[in-house]
Structure formats: C-alpha cells, structure tokens
Coordinates of C-alpha atoms in Angstrom, one line a residue:
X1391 CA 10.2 7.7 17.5
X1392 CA 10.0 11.7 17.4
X1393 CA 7.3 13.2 19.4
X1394 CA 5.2 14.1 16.4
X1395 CA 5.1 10.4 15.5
X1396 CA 1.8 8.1 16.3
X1397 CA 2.9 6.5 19.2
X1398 CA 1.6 2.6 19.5
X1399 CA 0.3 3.2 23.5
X1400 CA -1.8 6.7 21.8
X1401 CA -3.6 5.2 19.0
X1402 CA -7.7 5.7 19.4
X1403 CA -8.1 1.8 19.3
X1404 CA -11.0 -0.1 17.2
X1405 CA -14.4 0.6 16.8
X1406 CA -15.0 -2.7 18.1
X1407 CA -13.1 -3.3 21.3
X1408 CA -10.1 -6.4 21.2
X1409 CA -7.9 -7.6 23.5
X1410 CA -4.4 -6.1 22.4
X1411 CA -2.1 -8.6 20.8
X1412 CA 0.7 -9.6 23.3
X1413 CA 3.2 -9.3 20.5
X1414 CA 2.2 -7.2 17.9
X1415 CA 1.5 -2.9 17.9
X1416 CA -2.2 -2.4 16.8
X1417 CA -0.7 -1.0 13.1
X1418 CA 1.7 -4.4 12.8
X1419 CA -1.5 -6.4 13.5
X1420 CA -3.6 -3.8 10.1
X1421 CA -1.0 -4.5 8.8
X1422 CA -1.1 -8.0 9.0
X1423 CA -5.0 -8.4 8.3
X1424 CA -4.6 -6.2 5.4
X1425 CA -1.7 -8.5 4.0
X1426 CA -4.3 -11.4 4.7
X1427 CA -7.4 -10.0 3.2
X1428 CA -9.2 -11.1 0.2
X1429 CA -9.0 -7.9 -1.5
X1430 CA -5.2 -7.8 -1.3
X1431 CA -5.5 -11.0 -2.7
X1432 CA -6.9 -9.4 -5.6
X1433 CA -4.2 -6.7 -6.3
X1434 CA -2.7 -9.4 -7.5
X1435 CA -4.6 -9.7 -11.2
X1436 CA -5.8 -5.5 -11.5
X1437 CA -4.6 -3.2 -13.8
X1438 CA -2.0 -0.6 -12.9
X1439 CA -2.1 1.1 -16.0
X1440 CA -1.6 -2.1 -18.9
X1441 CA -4.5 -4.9 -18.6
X1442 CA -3.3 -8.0 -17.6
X1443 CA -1.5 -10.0 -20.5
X1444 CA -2.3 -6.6 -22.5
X1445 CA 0.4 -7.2 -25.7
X1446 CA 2.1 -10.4 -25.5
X1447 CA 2.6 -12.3 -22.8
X1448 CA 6.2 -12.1 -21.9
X1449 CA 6.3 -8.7 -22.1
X1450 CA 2.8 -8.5 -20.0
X1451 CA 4.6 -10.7 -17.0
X1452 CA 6.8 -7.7 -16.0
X1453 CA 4.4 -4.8 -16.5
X1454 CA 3.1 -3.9 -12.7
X1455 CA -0.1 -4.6 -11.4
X1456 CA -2.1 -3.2 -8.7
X1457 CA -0.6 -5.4 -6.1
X1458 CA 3.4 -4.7 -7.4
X1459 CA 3.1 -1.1 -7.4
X1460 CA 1.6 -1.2 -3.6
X1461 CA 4.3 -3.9 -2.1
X1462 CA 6.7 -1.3 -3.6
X1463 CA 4.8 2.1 -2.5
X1464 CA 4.7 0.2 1.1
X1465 CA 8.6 -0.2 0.8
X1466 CA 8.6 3.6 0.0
X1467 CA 6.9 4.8 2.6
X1468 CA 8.8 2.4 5.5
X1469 CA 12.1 3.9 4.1
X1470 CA 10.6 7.7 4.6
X1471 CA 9.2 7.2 7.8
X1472 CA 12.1 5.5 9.4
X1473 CA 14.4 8.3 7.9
X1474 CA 12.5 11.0 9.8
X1475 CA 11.5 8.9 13.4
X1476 CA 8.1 8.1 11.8
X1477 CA 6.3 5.0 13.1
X1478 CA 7.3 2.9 9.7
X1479 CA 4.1 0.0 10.6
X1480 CA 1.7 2.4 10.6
X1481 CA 3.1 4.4 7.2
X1482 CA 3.5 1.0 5.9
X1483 CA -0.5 -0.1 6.8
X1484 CA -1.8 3.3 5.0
X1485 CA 0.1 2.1 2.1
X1486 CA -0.6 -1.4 1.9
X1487 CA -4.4 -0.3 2.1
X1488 CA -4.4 2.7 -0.4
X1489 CA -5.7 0.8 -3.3
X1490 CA -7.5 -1.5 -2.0
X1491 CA -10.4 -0.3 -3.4
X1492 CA -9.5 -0.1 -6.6
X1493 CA -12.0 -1.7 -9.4
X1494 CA -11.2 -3.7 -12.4
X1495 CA -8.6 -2.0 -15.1
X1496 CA -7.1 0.5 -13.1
X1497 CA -8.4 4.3 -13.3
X1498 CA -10.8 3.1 -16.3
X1499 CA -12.5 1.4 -14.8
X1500 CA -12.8 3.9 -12.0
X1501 CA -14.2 6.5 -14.6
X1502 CA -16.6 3.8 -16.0
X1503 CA -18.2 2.9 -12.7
X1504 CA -18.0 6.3 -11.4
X1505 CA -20.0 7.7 -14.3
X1506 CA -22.2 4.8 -14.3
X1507 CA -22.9 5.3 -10.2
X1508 CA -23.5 8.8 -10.3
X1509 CA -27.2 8.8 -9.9
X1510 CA -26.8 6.9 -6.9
X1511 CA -24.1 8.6 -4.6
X1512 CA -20.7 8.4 -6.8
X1513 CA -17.1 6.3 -6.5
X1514 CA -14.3 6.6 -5.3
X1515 CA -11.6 4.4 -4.9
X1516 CA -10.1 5.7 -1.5
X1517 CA -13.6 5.3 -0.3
X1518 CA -14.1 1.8 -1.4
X1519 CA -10.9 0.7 -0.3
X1520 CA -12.9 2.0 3.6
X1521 CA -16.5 0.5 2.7
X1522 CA -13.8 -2.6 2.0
X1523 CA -11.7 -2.5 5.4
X1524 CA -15.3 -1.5 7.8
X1525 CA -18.0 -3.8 5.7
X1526 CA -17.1 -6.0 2.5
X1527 CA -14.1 -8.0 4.4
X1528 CA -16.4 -10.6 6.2
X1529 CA -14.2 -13.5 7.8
X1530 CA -14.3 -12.2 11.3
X1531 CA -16.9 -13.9 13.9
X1532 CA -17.6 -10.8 16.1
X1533 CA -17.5 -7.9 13.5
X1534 CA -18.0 -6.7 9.2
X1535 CA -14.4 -5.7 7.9
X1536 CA -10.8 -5.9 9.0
X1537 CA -12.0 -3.4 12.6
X1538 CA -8.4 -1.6 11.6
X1539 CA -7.6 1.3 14.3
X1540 CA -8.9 4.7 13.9
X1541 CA -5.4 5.9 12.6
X1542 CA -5.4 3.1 9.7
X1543 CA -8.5 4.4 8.8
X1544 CA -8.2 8.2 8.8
X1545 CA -4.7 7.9 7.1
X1546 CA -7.0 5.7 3.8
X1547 CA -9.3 8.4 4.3
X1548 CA -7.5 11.4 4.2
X1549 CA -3.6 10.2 2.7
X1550 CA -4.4 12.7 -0.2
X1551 CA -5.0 15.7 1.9
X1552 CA -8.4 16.7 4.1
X1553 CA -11.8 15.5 2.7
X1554 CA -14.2 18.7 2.4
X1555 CA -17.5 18.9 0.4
X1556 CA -19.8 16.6 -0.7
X1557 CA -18.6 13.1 0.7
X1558 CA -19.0 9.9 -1.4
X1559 CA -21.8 7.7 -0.4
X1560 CA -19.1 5.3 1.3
X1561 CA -17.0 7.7 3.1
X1562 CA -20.0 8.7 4.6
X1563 CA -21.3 5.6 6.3
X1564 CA -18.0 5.1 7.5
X1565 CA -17.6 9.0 8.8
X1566 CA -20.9 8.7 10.2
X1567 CA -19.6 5.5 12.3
X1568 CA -16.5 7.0 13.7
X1569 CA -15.5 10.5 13.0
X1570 CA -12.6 10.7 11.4
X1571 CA -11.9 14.8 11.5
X1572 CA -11.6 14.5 7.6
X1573 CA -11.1 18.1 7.9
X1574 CA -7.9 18.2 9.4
X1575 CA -4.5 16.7 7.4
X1576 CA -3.7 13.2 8.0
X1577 CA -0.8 11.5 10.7
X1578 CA 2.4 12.2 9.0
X1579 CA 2.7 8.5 8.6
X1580 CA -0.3 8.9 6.5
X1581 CA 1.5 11.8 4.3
X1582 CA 4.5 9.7 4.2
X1583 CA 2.4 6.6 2.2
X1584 CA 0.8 9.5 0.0
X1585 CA 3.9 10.7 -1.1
X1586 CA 5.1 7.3 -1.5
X1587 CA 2.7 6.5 -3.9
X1588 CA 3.7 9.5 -6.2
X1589 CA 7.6 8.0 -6.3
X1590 CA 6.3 4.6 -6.9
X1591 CA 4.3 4.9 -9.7
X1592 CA 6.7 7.6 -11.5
X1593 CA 9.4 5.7 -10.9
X1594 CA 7.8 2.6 -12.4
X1595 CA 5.6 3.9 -15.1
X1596 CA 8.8 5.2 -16.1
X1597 CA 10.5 1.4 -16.2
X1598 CA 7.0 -0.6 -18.0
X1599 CA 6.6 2.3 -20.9
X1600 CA 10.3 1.3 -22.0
X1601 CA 9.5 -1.7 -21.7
X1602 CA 5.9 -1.6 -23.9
X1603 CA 8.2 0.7 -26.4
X1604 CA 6.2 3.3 -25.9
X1605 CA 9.2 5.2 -25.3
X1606 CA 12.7 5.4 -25.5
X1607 CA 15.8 5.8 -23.4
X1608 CA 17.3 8.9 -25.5
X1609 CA 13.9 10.9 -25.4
X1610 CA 13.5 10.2 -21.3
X1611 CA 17.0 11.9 -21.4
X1612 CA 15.8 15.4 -22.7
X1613 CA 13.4 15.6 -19.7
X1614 CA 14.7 17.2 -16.0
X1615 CA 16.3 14.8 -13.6
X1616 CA 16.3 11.9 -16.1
X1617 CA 18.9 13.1 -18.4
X1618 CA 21.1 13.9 -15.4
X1619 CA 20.8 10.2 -14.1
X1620 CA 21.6 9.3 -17.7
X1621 CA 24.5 11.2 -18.0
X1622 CA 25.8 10.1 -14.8
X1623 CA 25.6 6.0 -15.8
X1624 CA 27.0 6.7 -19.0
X1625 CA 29.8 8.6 -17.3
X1626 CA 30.6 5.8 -14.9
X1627 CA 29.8 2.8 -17.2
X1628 CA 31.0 3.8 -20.5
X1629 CA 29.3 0.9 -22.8
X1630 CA 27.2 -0.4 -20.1
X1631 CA 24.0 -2.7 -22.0
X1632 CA 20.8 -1.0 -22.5
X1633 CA 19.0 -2.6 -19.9
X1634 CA 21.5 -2.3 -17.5
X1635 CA 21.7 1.2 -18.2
X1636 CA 18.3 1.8 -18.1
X1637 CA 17.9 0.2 -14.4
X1638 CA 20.5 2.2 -12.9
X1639 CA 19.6 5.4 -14.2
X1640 CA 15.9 5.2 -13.0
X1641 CA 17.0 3.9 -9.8
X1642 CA 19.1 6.9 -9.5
X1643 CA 15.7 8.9 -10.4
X1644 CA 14.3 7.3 -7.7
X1645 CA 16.6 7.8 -5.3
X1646 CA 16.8 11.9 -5.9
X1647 CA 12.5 11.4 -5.1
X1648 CA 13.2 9.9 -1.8
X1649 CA 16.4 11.5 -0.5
X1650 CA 14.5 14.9 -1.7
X1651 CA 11.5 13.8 0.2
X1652 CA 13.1 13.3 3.4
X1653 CA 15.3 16.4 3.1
X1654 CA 12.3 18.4 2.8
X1655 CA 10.6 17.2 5.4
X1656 CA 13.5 17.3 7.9
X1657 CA 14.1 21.1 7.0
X1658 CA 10.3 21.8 7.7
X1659 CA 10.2 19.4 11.3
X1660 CA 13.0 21.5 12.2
X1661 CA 11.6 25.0 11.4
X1662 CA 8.5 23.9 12.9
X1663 CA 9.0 21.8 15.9
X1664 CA 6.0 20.0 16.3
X1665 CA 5.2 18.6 19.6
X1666 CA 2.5 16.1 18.9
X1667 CA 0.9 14.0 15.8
X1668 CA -2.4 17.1 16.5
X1669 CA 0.0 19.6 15.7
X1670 CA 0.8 17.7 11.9
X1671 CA -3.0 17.5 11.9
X1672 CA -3.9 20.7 12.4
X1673 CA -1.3 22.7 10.0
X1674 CA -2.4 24.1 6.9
X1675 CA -1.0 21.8 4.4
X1676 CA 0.9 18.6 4.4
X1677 CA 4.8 18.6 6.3
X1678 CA 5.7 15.9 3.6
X1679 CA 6.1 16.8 0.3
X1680 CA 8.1 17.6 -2.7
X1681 CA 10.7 20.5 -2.6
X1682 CA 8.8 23.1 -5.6
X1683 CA 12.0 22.9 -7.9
X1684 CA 11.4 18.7 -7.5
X1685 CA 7.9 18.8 -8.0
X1686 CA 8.3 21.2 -11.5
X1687 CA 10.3 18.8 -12.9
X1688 CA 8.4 16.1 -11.6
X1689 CA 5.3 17.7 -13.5
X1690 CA 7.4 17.8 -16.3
X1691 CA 7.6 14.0 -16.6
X1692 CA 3.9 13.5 -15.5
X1693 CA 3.5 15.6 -18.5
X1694 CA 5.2 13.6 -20.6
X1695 CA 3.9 10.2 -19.2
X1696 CA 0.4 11.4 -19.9
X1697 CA 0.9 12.0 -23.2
X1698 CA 3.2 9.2 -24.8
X1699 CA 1.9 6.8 -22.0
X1700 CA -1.1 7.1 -20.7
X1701 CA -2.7 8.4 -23.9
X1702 CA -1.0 6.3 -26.0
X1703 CA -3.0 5.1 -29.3
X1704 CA -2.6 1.1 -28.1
X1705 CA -3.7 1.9 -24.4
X1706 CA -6.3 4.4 -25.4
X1707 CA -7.8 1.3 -27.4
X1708 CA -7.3 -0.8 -24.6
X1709 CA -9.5 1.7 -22.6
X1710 CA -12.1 1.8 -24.7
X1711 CA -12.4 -2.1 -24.8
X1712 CA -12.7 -2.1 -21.2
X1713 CA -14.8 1.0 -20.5
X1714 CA -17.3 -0.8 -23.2
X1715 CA -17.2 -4.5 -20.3
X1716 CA -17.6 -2.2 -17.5
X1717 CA -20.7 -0.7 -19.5
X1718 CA -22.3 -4.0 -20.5
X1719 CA -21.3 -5.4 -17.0
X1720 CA -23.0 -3.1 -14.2
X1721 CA -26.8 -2.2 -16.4
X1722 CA -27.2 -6.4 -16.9
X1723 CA -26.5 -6.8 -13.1
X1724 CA -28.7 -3.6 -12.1
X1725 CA -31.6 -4.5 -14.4
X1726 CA -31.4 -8.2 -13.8
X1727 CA -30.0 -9.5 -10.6
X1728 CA -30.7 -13.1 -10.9
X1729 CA -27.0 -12.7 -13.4
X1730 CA -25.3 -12.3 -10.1
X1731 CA -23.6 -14.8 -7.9
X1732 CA -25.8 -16.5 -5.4
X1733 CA -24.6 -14.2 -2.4
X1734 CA -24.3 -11.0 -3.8
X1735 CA -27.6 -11.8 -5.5
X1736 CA -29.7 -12.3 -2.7
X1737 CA -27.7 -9.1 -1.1
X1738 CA -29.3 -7.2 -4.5
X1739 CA -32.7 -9.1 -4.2
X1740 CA -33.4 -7.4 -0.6
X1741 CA -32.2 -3.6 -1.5
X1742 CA -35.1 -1.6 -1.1
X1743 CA -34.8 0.8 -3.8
X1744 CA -32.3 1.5 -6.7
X1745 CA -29.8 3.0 -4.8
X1746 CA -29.1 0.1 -2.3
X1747 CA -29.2 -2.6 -5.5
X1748 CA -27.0 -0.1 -7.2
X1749 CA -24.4 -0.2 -4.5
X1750 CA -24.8 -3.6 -4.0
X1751 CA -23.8 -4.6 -8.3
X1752 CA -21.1 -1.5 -7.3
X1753 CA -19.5 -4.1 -4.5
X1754 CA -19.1 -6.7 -7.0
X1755 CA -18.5 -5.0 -10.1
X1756 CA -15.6 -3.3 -8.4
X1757 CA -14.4 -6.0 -6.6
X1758 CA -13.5 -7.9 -9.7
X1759 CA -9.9 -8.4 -11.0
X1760 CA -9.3 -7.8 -15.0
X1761 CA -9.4 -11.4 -16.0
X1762 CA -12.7 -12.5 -14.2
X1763 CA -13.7 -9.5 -15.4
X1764 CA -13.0 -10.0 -18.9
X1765 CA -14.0 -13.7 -18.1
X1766 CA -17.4 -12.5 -17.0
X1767 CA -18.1 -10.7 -20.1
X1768 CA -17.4 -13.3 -22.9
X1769 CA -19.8 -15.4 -20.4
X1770 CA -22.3 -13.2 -20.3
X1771 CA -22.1 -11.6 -23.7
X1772 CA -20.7 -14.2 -26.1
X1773 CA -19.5 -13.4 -29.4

C-alpha cells in the first residue's frame, strides 16, 4: 500500500480493547460485523429512491434498494482504492456503513423525521448510521454497538467532508466518547467510499428511471457524457436491442466516472507527495474527487435527474403518502408509548424528559424498513 494509505498495524484500535483477530486486519473484521448486523439486514427492504413494490411488482423487483445501491457503492470504492494503493477493506467498511442509518423511504423519510425531531436535537442519517455502529447494535456480551475501529468510525463521520458547526445530537455523544478530529478531512479510504457513492447512485438512478419510464433513452442522449456513450454503442452495435443498448451505454458512463476518478486522484498524489494518511487529513479539501469538466457535466445530469426523476408527479405522490405515515407514526409513539414494542417501550417509559423519549421513538421510527413501516401504519391507523 502507498504510504498515505491507513496501514492495518497504524489504526487507533477500538474504544473497547480486543484481542486482534489471528486472521483478519481490524477493517476486514468492520467489515465483517457490519455485513452481520441487523441494520444491514434492513437495507435490504428501504427505499432508495422508489418505495418498495412502488408501481407493479415486476417492475418494483429491479428498482434498487438501500441495500443494492451500497453492495454496489462498496464495489466502487474497492475498485478506487485498489487503483491508487488504497487499503480497499477499510474503503470498502466506510462504504458498507454509509447508509446504515438511513430511516424508512429513503431521503423522505429523512426530511419527515428530521422536521419532526427538530425540537429535540435534529437527524441525520450519517449520524444515525454512528448512534447505530456505538449504541443501537446490541448482540455483543462485553460492549453496545459493533466497537468498529476509530478509522471506521471517523470515515462514517466525516466521508462527506469535515463536520463543523452545530453537531447533531448523535454525532455528539459519539464525538464526546472518542474524538474523532471531525475538523480535519477524512482517510482517503474514507474519500474514496464518498465518491463512490456519487458514481453509484448516478449510475443507477440513471438505469431504474428508464426502467419506471420516467425517461427515455433518446432524451438521456442530449445530456454530456451520455449521448457520447450512446453514440459509441450505436456505432459498434448497429441494431443492438434496446435493453442491450441501454446497459452498455450506462456502463460505459460508468466507467468514464471511475477511470476519471482515479486519474484525478493519481495526478493530485503525484503533485503532492503525501507522506502519511495526517497529511490527506490535514489538506484543505478532499485528494479524491471529480476532475471540474466531469463534475459540470455530472451536475448537468443531477439536474436533469432531479427534475424528471426525483420530482416526478408519481414519486412526488409517493412522497407525500409516506411523509403523511412518518407524521401519523412518530406523535402516536411520542404522546403514547404504550403503542411501542415491549423493549423500546420500556426504553421510552424511563426517558426522563421529552427529549430522551423523543430519541428513543427516533431509534425505532428510523430503524424501520418501508413495508413494516407501511405495515405499522394500516395497524395502527386502519382505514
């Protein structure tokens, strides 16, 4: 690995002392909890950005979820970090643990429950996903959480850049447990999963907006990069099937993401010769990212996604009928906490004031997946 990679034998260790594994790094065995975690578990049945089963069903079984679109960000980010002498587990942990903390029907739900929680200390999905890894996991006999390494949990923390201002209620806790110098950039590892996550989801939003026919093939091809890969298939497969067309031009998309990723970042290692992972740390802004003509045109189909896909008129409904079980949801559960489970109600039932029962309805409420969400709801509000 280069020298401005985290090294296995350098990592600050766990918060609560182990014995190391005798055949796993420290990141292979986050990795490995993180893989083995409940809320992984639960990627499985969240909204990326169409509900579960939203539409009809055969259609709905190839839109991503939660848990896709992180197996394939993880995938991203090994391929990145191996390209440029990263250490690929611990890019791949960040990654693997970057939603995590996502709530019930995707960014919705986010913006339900963060305007619902703001008189009691906000949310945030990054800093769920960290309340998730240090507290809510609880399967281990000596310690709350997955006890990740201090890298794993500075890259969840900080994979979108250094953390300044006012900190989210559970960011905090964990900050205030273990300093995690949220005010310098994260590993490059860390960068490296970030990035990912951009490629990933443009990539595939891309893919399940021609598939919902939101969309079609010959507008994609009046945007930048798109209509080059377009061109290109058509060029070398004269007559080729739509869907076989379609694949190969947005893999080609994706592949002028990544390969522009890594060219970037070798250009800037090279100019700047870092010795150490404190020297990525301590720079101004991030060593992986976009080159500026990439990142225009990128904007430029982020632009376009937003409006014909994200603001579409049938997902724009779809938010609204979700926003509305979020909004019935977390007030019943505040006002009334016998309506919880057994464990999380006596959890409520001891909170001392309104903002500890808050948070504690927040842990479940957010911890739900879409259909036990929606599940909930027709239970608890019949119609």
């Amino acid at each position: 690995m280069a020298p401005y990679a985290c090294h296995p034998e350098d990592s600050r260790g766990r918060l609560w002392s182990e014995r190391m594994s005798t055949f796993r790094s420290p990141w292979q065995r986050d990795r490995d909890r993180i893989i083995h975690s409940s809320a992984f578990r639960r990627l499985k049945h969240k909204t990326q950005v169409f509900v579960e089963h939203d539409g009809d069903a055969y259609r709905g079984d190839y839109f991503r979820t939660r848990l896709t679109h992180t197996i394939e960000v993880a995938q991203v980010a090994r391929t990145i970090a191996g390209a440029l002498g990263l250490n690929t587990d611990l890019a791949e942990t960040v990654a693997l643990a970057h939603d995590l903390g996502h709530p019930p029907f995707g960014h919705t739900g986010e913006d339900a429950l963060a305007e619902l929680m703001a008189p009691y200390g906000g949310f945030d999905h990054n800093a769920q996903a960290l309340r998730i890894v240090t507290r809510l996991e609880r399967h281990y006999a000596d310690f709350d959480g997955l006890n990740l390494t201090w890298e794993a949990l500075e890259g969840i923390a900080k994979h979108n850049g250094p953390v300044t201002g006012d900190l989210p209620y559970a960011l905090a806790e964990v900050n205030a447990d273990w300093d995690l110098e949220l005010h310098t950039n994260a590993s490059a590892e860390a960068q490296v999963a970030a990035v990912a996550d951009d490629v990933a989801y443009n990539h595939h939003d891309l893919h399940d907006g021609l598939r919902a026919d939101l969309f079609t093939e010959d507008e994609l091809s009046e945007l930048p990069v798109i209509g080059a890969a377009f061109a290109e298939v058509d060029k070398l497969h004269p007559g080729l099937n739509r869907m076989r067309r379609r694949h190969e031009a947005l893999r080609r998309v994706f592949g002028v993401m990544v390969e522009d990723v890594i060219h970037v970042a070798q250009n800037r290692l090279a100019a700047l010769q870092p010795t150490s992972v404190q020297e990525i740390r301590d720079m101004e802004g991030p060593i992986i990212r976009f080159s500026k003509p990439l990142y225009q045109n990128i904007k430029a189909i982020k632009s376009f996604l937003f409006t014909r896909m994200y603001r579409a008129p049938s997902v724009v409904d779809e938010r609204v009928r979700v926003t509305n079980i979020v909004n019935r949801m977390f007030p019943l559960f505040l006002n009334d906490p016998a309506q919880l489970p057994e464990g999380w109600r006596a959890a409520a039932e001891l909170a001392t004031d309104d903002i500890q029962r808050a948070r504690v309805v927040l842990d479940y409420v957010a911890g739900m997946t879409d259909r036990y969400a929606i599940s909930e709801d027709q239970r608890l509000f019949p119609r």
